XYZ file of C-alpha atoms in Angstrom:
676
model
C 13.496 14.733 36.982
C 14.097 14.921 33.225
C 12.800 11.445 32.476
C 9.695 11.223 30.300
C 6.434 10.398 32.053
C 3.011 9.490 30.708
C -0.545 8.978 31.859
C -2.077 6.168 29.826
C -5.876 6.283 29.902
C -7.870 3.082 29.916
C -11.576 2.854 29.010
C -13.106 -0.560 29.634
C -10.699 -3.224 28.440
C -8.742 -0.969 26.049
C -6.092 1.697 26.419
C -7.658 4.653 24.625
C -5.254 7.616 24.892
C -1.856 8.764 26.110
C -1.063 12.089 27.790
C 2.575 13.171 28.080
C 3.468 14.919 31.339
C 5.670 18.004 30.949
C 7.792 19.153 33.920
C 6.601 22.505 35.213
C 3.059 22.031 33.947
C 0.301 20.727 36.186
C -2.440 18.552 34.675
C -6.038 18.683 35.875
C -8.323 15.660 35.587
C -12.099 16.003 35.696
C -15.446 16.049 33.960
C -15.280 19.762 33.124
C -14.359 20.484 29.492
C -11.662 22.879 30.706
C -9.677 20.016 32.265
C -6.537 18.861 30.452
C -7.716 15.264 30.790
C -11.492 15.047 30.428
C -13.188 11.951 31.890
C -16.832 11.647 30.904
C -18.030 9.707 33.914
C -20.853 10.690 36.280
C -18.731 9.550 39.238
C -16.011 11.977 38.248
C -16.235 15.527 39.660
C -15.829 18.551 37.410
C -12.394 19.204 38.933
C -11.471 15.825 40.361
C -7.705 15.507 40.685
C -4.407 17.136 39.761
C -0.986 15.789 38.711
C 1.985 18.095 39.290
C 5.751 17.927 39.860
C 7.289 18.714 43.225
C 10.988 18.387 44.053
C 11.629 16.258 40.990
C 8.759 13.835 41.646
C 5.334 13.602 40.058
C 2.575 13.995 42.650
C -1.161 13.210 42.584
C -3.644 15.301 44.580
C -7.393 14.817 45.014
C -9.274 18.139 44.610
C -11.944 17.408 47.232
C -13.848 15.274 44.732
C -17.235 13.804 45.566
C -16.267 10.120 45.168
C -12.538 10.335 45.865
C -9.416 9.233 43.965
C -7.780 5.827 44.395
C -4.293 4.570 43.604
C -4.562 0.827 43.551
C -6.660 0.045 46.644
C -5.586 3.173 48.530
C -8.065 6.085 48.817
C -6.134 9.357 48.739
C -6.345 11.625 51.756
C -3.082 13.493 51.026
C -0.664 14.106 48.160
C 0.608 10.849 46.639
C 4.044 10.304 45.078
C 3.498 8.537 41.755
C 5.673 5.562 40.877
C 5.812 3.772 37.524
C 2.976 1.304 37.254
C 0.645 3.119 39.671
C -2.947 2.658 38.536
C -5.111 5.707 39.251
C -8.819 4.927 39.509
C -11.449 7.681 39.082
C -14.984 6.348 38.867
C -15.010 3.659 36.192
C -11.910 5.032 34.466
C -8.304 4.054 35.027
C -5.088 5.955 34.314
C -1.642 4.371 34.580
C 1.466 6.394 35.402
C 4.541 5.118 33.491
C 7.966 6.294 32.424
C 8.043 3.931 29.430
C 4.965 3.077 27.429
C 5.973 -0.587 27.432
C 5.083 -0.612 31.128
C 1.432 0.015 30.225
C 1.188 -2.888 27.748
C 2.933 -5.729 29.581
C -0.227 -7.690 30.376
C -0.918 -10.763 28.297
C -4.341 -9.508 27.253
C -2.789 -6.729 25.206
C -1.869 -7.613 21.637
C 1.267 -5.771 20.549
C 2.235 -5.702 16.896
C 4.667 -3.743 14.805
C 3.081 -1.497 12.194
C 2.287 -3.556 9.134
C 2.242 -6.917 10.954
C -0.818 -8.964 9.967
C -3.239 -10.004 12.734
C -2.606 -13.681 12.108
C 1.123 -13.298 12.807
C 2.210 -14.035 16.402
C 2.392 -11.024 18.682
C 4.975 -10.194 21.403
C 7.527 -12.533 19.811
C 11.211 -12.403 20.637
C 12.041 -10.459 17.500
C 10.087 -7.448 18.805
C 12.564 -5.418 20.820
C 11.678 -2.525 23.086
C 12.116 0.047 20.328
C 9.569 -1.772 18.178
C 7.012 -1.685 20.964
C 7.670 2.018 21.536
C 7.283 2.688 17.830
C 4.022 0.799 17.820
C 2.455 2.460 20.828
C 4.130 5.789 21.525
C 1.837 8.777 20.988
C 2.398 11.347 18.350
C 5.755 13.008 18.948
C 5.753 16.745 18.331
C 9.139 17.399 16.756
C 8.788 21.114 16.060
C 6.775 23.907 17.647
C 6.373 27.452 16.460
C 4.611 30.271 18.260
C 5.384 33.001 15.713
C 6.357 32.801 12.079
C 9.329 34.709 10.691
C 7.181 35.918 7.814
C 5.014 38.055 10.112
C 7.327 38.952 13.007
C 7.614 42.760 13.317
C 11.089 44.197 12.933
C 12.473 41.033 11.374
C 13.860 41.238 7.876
C 13.929 37.949 5.963
C 17.141 36.639 4.474
C 18.017 37.839 1.014
C 15.439 36.532 -1.369
C 17.924 36.405 -4.252
C 20.916 34.084 -4.182
C 24.337 34.853 -5.622
C 23.360 33.050 -8.820
C 20.327 35.293 -9.241
C 17.800 32.592 -8.308
C 15.001 33.402 -5.910
C 15.513 31.638 -2.557
C 12.940 29.388 -0.931
C 12.232 32.115 1.633
C 11.545 34.607 -1.129
C 9.287 32.214 -2.985
C 7.292 31.530 0.181
C 6.988 35.259 0.917
C 5.714 35.926 -2.604
C 3.160 33.131 -2.331
C 2.029 34.414 1.062
C 1.617 37.959 -0.254
C -0.409 36.725 -3.214
C -2.547 34.523 -0.960
C -3.207 37.348 1.523
C -4.475 39.526 -1.326
C -6.835 36.776 -2.516
C -8.094 36.030 1.014
C -8.928 39.699 1.541
C -11.273 39.552 -1.474
C -13.044 36.326 -0.440
C -16.817 36.951 -0.333
C -17.619 34.328 2.305
C -16.081 31.754 4.652
C -16.178 28.684 2.329
C -14.503 30.613 -0.482
C -11.827 31.886 1.910
C -11.167 28.338 3.181
C -10.783 26.993 -0.362
C -8.311 29.765 -1.239
C -6.284 29.022 1.900
C -6.067 25.305 1.072
C -4.979 26.083 -2.507
C -2.153 28.251 -1.192
C -1.102 25.684 1.408
C -0.940 22.813 -1.073
C 1.151 25.023 -3.356
C 3.521 26.225 -0.633
C 4.041 23.056 1.461
C 4.843 19.379 0.994
C 1.264 18.328 1.721
C -1.663 17.253 -0.406
C -4.533 16.802 2.053
C -5.929 19.135 4.678
C -8.769 21.171 6.101
C -9.697 24.392 7.854
C -11.570 23.742 11.114
C -13.181 26.419 13.293
C -14.664 26.509 16.765
C -18.169 27.851 17.442
C -18.004 31.494 18.515
C -19.177 30.774 22.056
C -16.297 28.318 22.602
C -13.459 30.638 21.598
C -12.517 31.017 25.275
C -12.892 27.288 25.996
C -11.394 25.406 23.027
C -11.837 21.655 22.687
C -10.839 19.563 19.730
C -14.136 17.695 19.614
C -16.037 20.956 19.017
C -14.156 21.855 15.824
C -16.293 22.068 12.700
C -14.784 21.387 9.270
C -15.324 24.482 7.119
C -13.612 23.061 4.045
C -11.470 19.989 3.343
C -9.737 18.752 0.221
C -7.109 16.384 -1.107
C -5.155 16.831 -4.331
C -4.189 13.139 -4.189
C -7.777 11.950 -4.761
C -7.935 10.675 -1.204
C -10.613 11.422 1.356
C -9.671 13.843 4.118
C -9.446 12.250 7.576
C -10.138 14.474 10.544
C -7.393 15.442 12.989
C -7.486 13.575 16.302
C -9.048 15.245 19.327
C -5.799 14.795 21.250
C -3.639 16.657 18.738
C -6.298 19.290 18.052
C -6.820 20.005 21.758
C -3.058 20.327 22.239
C -2.761 22.936 19.482
C -5.849 24.827 20.639
C -4.750 24.855 24.268
C -1.129 25.878 23.676
C -1.830 28.139 20.640
C 1.302 26.883 18.866
C 1.789 25.358 15.463
C 3.220 21.828 15.637
C 4.825 19.376 13.267
C 4.121 15.906 14.629
C 5.753 12.641 13.571
C 5.246 8.983 14.521
C 1.561 9.360 13.765
C 1.604 5.738 12.572
C 2.364 4.753 16.127
C -0.985 6.019 17.401
C -4.003 4.576 15.637
C -6.243 7.173 17.242
C -4.193 10.026 15.780
C -3.134 8.777 12.389
C -5.023 9.365 9.151
C -6.378 6.120 7.692
C -8.372 5.293 4.601
C -11.537 3.160 4.474
C -9.448 -0.055 4.537
C -7.706 0.930 7.750
C -4.369 1.665 6.079
C -2.523 4.624 7.549
C -2.120 7.371 4.986
C 0.433 9.645 6.652
C 3.205 9.450 9.244
C 3.473 13.223 9.835
C 0.959 16.025 10.209
C 1.031 19.775 10.678
C -1.453 21.733 12.744
C -1.425 25.521 13.038
C -3.786 27.565 15.218
C -5.946 30.282 13.688
C -5.520 33.001 16.317
C -7.206 36.311 17.009
C -5.210 37.995 19.755
C -5.350 35.672 22.748
C -8.276 33.678 21.355
C -7.899 30.611 19.162
C -10.619 30.481 16.507
C -9.683 27.125 14.987
C -6.827 25.386 13.232
C -5.393 24.291 9.900
C -4.687 20.559 9.617
C -2.378 19.278 6.839
C -0.693 15.991 5.951
C 0.843 14.279 2.927
C -0.182 10.927 1.503
C 3.051 10.728 -0.517
C 5.896 9.095 1.420
C 8.437 11.052 -0.692
C 6.939 14.430 0.278
C 7.282 14.845 4.040
C 6.645 18.322 5.528
C 9.590 20.007 7.243
C 10.022 22.979 9.641
C 9.958 25.439 6.718
C 6.540 24.095 5.775
C 5.461 24.588 9.390
C 6.627 28.233 9.179
C 4.594 28.792 6.024
C 1.505 27.053 7.434
C 1.588 29.214 10.567
C 1.927 32.344 8.437
C -1.088 31.284 6.372
C -3.059 30.508 9.553
C -2.341 33.992 10.945
C -3.310 35.530 7.603
C -6.531 33.507 7.573
C -7.272 34.795 11.096
C -6.988 38.401 9.893
C -9.128 37.675 6.827
C -11.675 35.845 8.986
C -11.842 38.769 11.424
C -12.381 41.214 8.572
C -15.017 38.937 7.025
C -16.875 38.705 10.339
C -16.748 42.465 10.702
C -18.111 42.947 7.185
C -20.942 40.539 7.937
C -21.674 42.255 11.259
C -21.681 45.646 9.547
C -24.063 44.321 6.900
C -26.338 42.849 9.581
C -26.205 46.072 11.595
C -26.943 48.102 8.482
C -29.950 45.921 7.731
C -31.119 46.244 11.330
C -30.688 50.027 11.251
C -32.644 50.222 8.006
C -35.446 48.143 9.518
C -35.448 50.319 12.622
C -35.564 53.437 10.460
C -38.544 52.052 8.580
C -40.276 51.228 11.849
C -39.423 54.654 13.233
C -40.818 56.358 10.156
C -43.940 54.276 10.506
C -44.235 55.219 14.166
C -43.598 58.895 13.504
C -46.231 58.760 10.817
C -48.872 57.294 13.111
C -50.444 60.701 13.679
C -50.978 61.098 9.934
C -52.524 57.618 9.763
C -55.495 58.832 11.795
C -57.420 59.357 8.588
C -60.589 61.386 8.580
C -61.711 64.993 8.253
C -65.149 64.762 9.837
C -66.053 67.088 12.710
C -65.729 64.180 15.131
C -62.191 63.436 13.988
C -61.204 67.096 14.156
C -62.434 67.063 17.727
C -60.335 63.943 18.444
C -57.246 65.733 17.049
C -57.837 68.654 19.389
C -58.194 66.306 22.369
C -54.945 64.541 21.401
C -53.136 67.891 21.378
C -54.451 68.813 24.827
C -53.570 65.376 26.248
C -50.061 65.406 24.761
C -49.075 68.657 26.448
C -49.843 67.322 29.955
C -48.464 64.440 32.043
C -51.751 63.082 33.352
C -53.108 59.592 32.759
C -55.247 59.303 29.639
C -58.202 56.939 29.267
C -59.096 56.122 25.656
C -62.523 54.577 25.155
C -64.234 53.177 22.107
C -65.431 50.018 20.435
C -63.017 47.372 19.212
C -61.347 48.348 15.972
C -61.886 52.131 16.118
C -58.128 52.885 16.406
C -57.511 53.405 20.126
C -53.864 52.357 19.792
C -53.314 54.887 16.984
C -54.686 57.604 19.238
C -52.283 56.479 22.002
C -49.370 56.583 19.533
C -50.401 60.087 18.503
C -50.538 61.254 22.124
C -47.067 59.838 22.777
C -45.386 61.250 19.657
C -46.951 64.646 20.221
C -45.696 64.746 23.827
C -42.276 65.652 25.304
C -41.669 61.911 25.767
C -41.655 61.239 22.010
C -37.873 60.599 21.987
C -38.305 57.763 24.481
C -39.912 54.343 24.215
C -43.588 53.567 23.666
C -44.611 50.197 25.142
C -47.983 48.535 24.558
C -49.456 45.627 26.546
C -52.813 43.904 26.030
C -54.192 43.035 29.465
C -56.814 40.663 28.040
C -54.269 38.383 26.397
C -52.585 37.169 29.609
C -53.548 35.306 32.760
C -53.295 37.061 36.132
C -49.860 35.642 36.978
C -48.421 36.323 33.532
C -49.873 39.832 33.511
C -48.186 40.589 36.847
C -44.896 39.273 35.447
C -45.273 41.302 32.240
C -46.157 44.505 34.098
C -43.717 44.395 37.001
C -41.142 41.784 35.917
C -39.936 38.814 37.945
C -36.834 37.523 39.651
C -35.064 34.317 38.756
C -36.818 31.351 40.378
C -39.995 33.302 41.157
C -42.051 30.542 39.537
C -41.622 27.482 37.356
C -39.927 28.519 34.140
C -38.459 31.759 35.530
C -34.861 30.893 34.683
C -33.663 34.494 34.394
C -34.597 37.885 35.801
C -37.070 39.706 33.566
C -37.645 43.443 33.359
C -41.349 44.360 33.378
C -43.132 46.774 31.037
C -43.077 49.521 33.661
C -39.283 49.414 33.875
C -38.955 49.028 30.102
C -41.071 52.162 29.576
C -38.998 54.315 31.957
C -39.229 57.976 30.838
C -41.572 56.889 28.066
C -45.207 55.898 27.665
C -46.938 52.648 28.609
C -50.244 51.837 26.929
C -52.416 49.251 28.654
C -55.048 48.020 26.231
C -58.225 46.356 27.541
C -57.625 47.741 31.038
C -61.083 46.544 32.056
C -59.908 42.913 31.850
C -57.382 43.364 34.654
C -58.023 41.225 37.758
C -58.814 42.940 41.107
C -55.492 41.946 42.705
C -53.489 43.384 39.804
C -55.706 46.485 39.870
C -54.676 47.163 43.488
C -50.956 46.908 42.733
C -51.372 48.890 39.526
C -53.139 51.684 41.431
C -50.215 52.027 43.852
C -47.783 52.364 40.967
C -49.993 55.000 39.325
C -49.924 56.972 42.565
C -46.110 57.050 42.458
C -45.299 54.243 44.881
C -42.380 51.879 44.078
C -43.177 48.303 43.150
C -41.434 44.949 43.467
C -40.795 42.343 40.819
C -42.617 39.049 41.230
C -40.558 36.978 43.670
C -38.410 39.982 44.609
C -38.079 42.300 47.590
C -36.142 45.231 46.135
C -38.302 48.326 45.461
C -38.272 49.562 41.868
C -39.398 52.956 40.637
C -40.078 54.096 37.088
C -41.052 57.399 35.476
C -43.836 56.279 33.150
C -46.856 57.976 31.628
C -49.786 55.565 31.442
C -52.382 55.543 28.679
C -55.226 53.102 29.315
C -57.719 51.897 26.734
C -60.901 49.871 26.971
C -64.072 49.007 25.073
C -65.941 48.056 28.256
C -68.484 50.061 30.194
C -66.286 50.817 33.196
C -69.083 52.578 35.066
C -71.163 49.419 34.889
C -68.164 47.327 35.969
C -67.609 49.643 38.945
C -71.277 49.324 39.950
C -71.010 45.533 39.726
C -67.685 45.608 41.678
C -65.674 44.110 38.820
C -63.506 47.221 38.587
C -62.071 49.222 41.477
C -63.772 52.566 42.052
C -60.532 54.275 43.146
C -58.685 53.003 40.075
C -61.512 54.221 37.856
C -61.199 57.758 39.229
C -57.412 57.587 38.956
C -57.661 56.671 35.269
C -60.558 58.948 34.483
C -58.465 62.145 34.577
C -58.456 62.878 30.863
C -60.735 60.869 28.589
C -60.739 60.545 24.810
C -63.747 58.771 23.300
C -63.032 57.474 19.787
C -66.308 57.337 17.803
C -67.466 54.242 15.964
C -67.098 54.307 12.183
C -70.880 54.264 11.610
C -71.075 57.575 13.502
C -68.706 59.281 11.083
C -69.789 57.936 7.715
C -68.293 60.922 5.898
C -64.835 59.465 6.697
C -65.583 56.105 4.997
C -64.645 57.193 1.409
C -61.401 58.739 2.633
C -60.515 55.677 4.695
C -61.437 53.259 1.894
C -59.257 55.171 -0.573
C -56.375 55.279 1.928
C -56.464 51.513 2.465
C -56.879 50.904 -1.269
C -53.682 52.818 -2.089
C -51.841 51.069 0.747
C -52.685 47.584 -0.552
C -52.114 48.527 -4.189
C -48.522 49.398 -3.279
C -48.100 46.096 -1.437
C -49.653 43.897 -4.150
C -48.662 45.849 -7.265
C -52.187 45.618 -8.710
C -53.773 48.211 -11.029
C -57.167 49.287 -9.636
C -58.493 52.786 -10.199
C -60.975 52.926 -7.319
C -64.504 51.899 -6.291
C -67.619 51.741 -8.413
C -70.595 53.877 -7.243
C -72.468 50.727 -6.157
C -69.445 49.529 -4.146
C -69.053 52.896 -2.415
C -72.782 53.049 -1.708
C -72.537 49.598 -0.162
C -69.643 50.731 2.065
C -71.555 53.841 3.147
C -74.715 51.957 4.084
C -73.044 49.100 5.966
C -73.116 49.185 9.776
C -69.383 48.330 10.308
C -69.550 46.328 13.560
C -65.768 45.855 13.324
C -65.202 49.573 12.659
C -62.008 50.758 10.909
C -60.260 47.410 11.369
C -63.083 45.658 9.498
C -63.019 48.282 6.716
C -59.289 47.705 6.299
C -59.772 43.928 6.007
C -62.700 44.310 3.578
C -60.640 46.554 1.271
C -57.628 44.230 1.464
C -59.792 41.233 0.522
C -61.407 43.203 -2.315
C -58.006 44.162 -3.752
C -57.067 40.487 -3.875
C -60.382 39.268 -5.352
C -61.088 42.141 -7.772
C -60.986 41.112 -11.455
C -61.963 44.384 -13.074
C -60.428 47.855 -13.285
C -62.480 48.954 -10.256
C -63.713 47.337 -7.056
C -67.390 46.518 -7.518
C -70.043 45.668 -4.935
C -69.602 41.963 -5.746
C -65.973 42.152 -4.586
C -66.978 43.313 -1.110
C -67.582 40.628 1.470
C -69.451 42.060 4.462
C -70.400 40.267 7.661
C -73.850 39.771 9.227
C -72.751 40.675 12.743
C -74.679 43.212 14.761
C -72.953 46.296 16.086
C -71.841 46.526 19.719
C -73.734 48.840 22.021
C -75.977 50.458 19.453
C -78.994 48.134 19.388
C -81.335 51.102 19.422
C -79.971 52.521 16.188
C -81.438 51.763 12.789
C -80.130 52.412 9.335
C -81.926 55.742 9.082
C -80.891 56.871 12.537
C -80.991 60.527 11.629
C -84.731 60.583 10.756
C -87.127 61.278 13.575
C -89.134 58.644 15.413
C -92.492 57.585 14.022
C -94.784 55.064 15.648
C -95.172 51.878 13.605
C -95.774 48.164 14.079
C -93.069 45.536 13.835
C -94.689 44.216 10.648
C -94.492 47.652 9.034
C -90.847 48.039 10.083
C -90.021 44.564 8.717
C -91.790 45.305 5.458
C -89.921 48.584 4.954
C -86.579 47.043 5.903
C -86.967 44.114 3.486
C -88.000 46.489 0.685
C -85.050 48.825 1.354
C -82.655 45.868 1.302
C -84.146 44.523 -1.953
C -83.792 47.925 -3.584
C -80.221 48.194 -2.289
C -79.236 44.863 -3.885
C -81.129 45.539 -7.112
C -83.692 42.916 -6.146
C -81.035 40.235 -5.956
C -82.988 37.886 -3.690
C -80.072 35.603 -2.829
C -77.930 38.551 -1.784
C -80.828 40.130 0.097
C -81.488 36.900 1.987
C -77.803 36.746 2.899
C -77.820 40.311 4.266
C -81.038 39.708 6.213
C -79.782 36.387 7.544
C -82.783 34.362 6.359
C -83.408 31.598 3.826
C -84.324 32.434 0.235
C -87.670 30.622 0.648
C -88.432 32.688 3.765
C -87.720 35.875 1.824
C -90.126 34.801 -0.940
C -92.883 34.197 1.612
C -92.383 37.631 3.201
C -92.439 39.325 -0.215
C -95.795 37.698 -0.903
C -97.084 38.438 2.596
C -96.259 42.156 2.378
C -97.123 42.408 -1.368
C -93.687 43.892 -2.123
C -92.986 44.815 -5.746
C -90.051 46.134 -7.749
C -90.949 49.724 -8.772
C -87.558 50.710 -10.137
């Protein structure tokens, strides 16, 4: 059956599109974007029906759709032989099978006019013959197709570029332009610049004056649809606005990966290019796919607004050659961008790696206590046992864990840290052991837990004392070498992980009060490192303060030579309830606020918080005990604080946490005087 056949698609009361049936090619109809004819209707299945040719006849088959396919009033239960005029109903949509397009527009409700006929003129008059109706309503006719261009076919030599008269032939001129354009495209710094260069070359080498480069999103390269094309650049040398290519023509080019020259565009108002007044600007268009191997990345769309300059097959050849050249340039540009992004990522990773490798050197301090900590880190690193790091908040427990890891044989593998206090019980279980898809609301994908992520590396669990009893039981089994299961899963998972636990809680007290499992405590308490509070190693304060000062000077670019004696004395005599973390923040704030060449005591902002766990200590903890009354202790403490602040009563009251008037009364009560 060589006769032409069409499916005319009707939406509501209007015929919206025409699809030409090609013998030997089956056509799928459905809601899925991969269908040749896409029907956006909830009653339409993703793959609803199929039209194909069998023994010279066009057949319709329902693909086990949910709501069925009807031809007229007949619900299909077997293959149906299509006859001209058959109305196919799928959901709320209707498709008519015809051999001549006039068969689809013979109802009186359809207004048929020749192109250019004014609306007030009578329609369907006797002067309109069948050819006029076909011209008015036939879809775009693709007159030429080209899968490969002669310019880029391997092994093909172009015709002589020089004629007998010595003039350069059209083929030679096009080849020279293409060579020049390819050189310019290769130098394009970005995608917009490359698109502009391509349009310049196309306008110069073809009989067109308006066009655009359109590309698909990367994730749709395997599933091209005309509606998803994004205009990268568009231009017109005729001072006309570019009008986007129709979805029908674009989808055809993307699907078949062939360049086409289409005429009779004026016959299809949905495909033609019109200006703001509705006047059709062009009767012919060219579309060429931008291809990368088997994938179509986008297309080039060109047309002419000058009736005397109509593109021909040679222009189609040149456009396809430019499109293939653009594809190569686009691929190279993407690779350059990926290389630049990868280089940036590698540089960032190198910086992070250097920072991680330098963690051991960031444990600043040369006091006897810190030398002892360094020795304990060395002993812990050489073994495989679980390490328990204890100390107040802010003393640097995570830095000690980093040092243990990077001094151990596992240093080439991953170090994973998880704060147990920051998550609820369910989330902590998911973070530790992972979960399967659908294990709970929001679990849309399988997730690998920290144990699996730290395979052959080290897992640090900070604030281990905050772990719930149920998680403690499962955690204990994993520590003892048993496999575990992801949340919502049944498959056993094993991981080779060294665990370092850290806490600032009194685990012995928690065990006695049954808030922490006794067996887990003994399993963790194999090798213990106790990190001392900063107030117990005051000799490290100057070294730490100077280290943080230099760090923040590099970040801010400020010029500060150091600390004044009063500022350093203030740092040495402060209790540091927040330990090293608080010292770091105090120095950072001082660097920002400092107005002089050195950080003075007025630049230091210290808190009034009490220290954790050391309520029995006093400022002069190293002196022996002497019996005294509370009044005597208060009197001495107020006097020491006044002397420390240079008898600045406002500052003294702030340190003591009392009102200025209260301080004045106590000075009078205890007969305190400035004897400096």
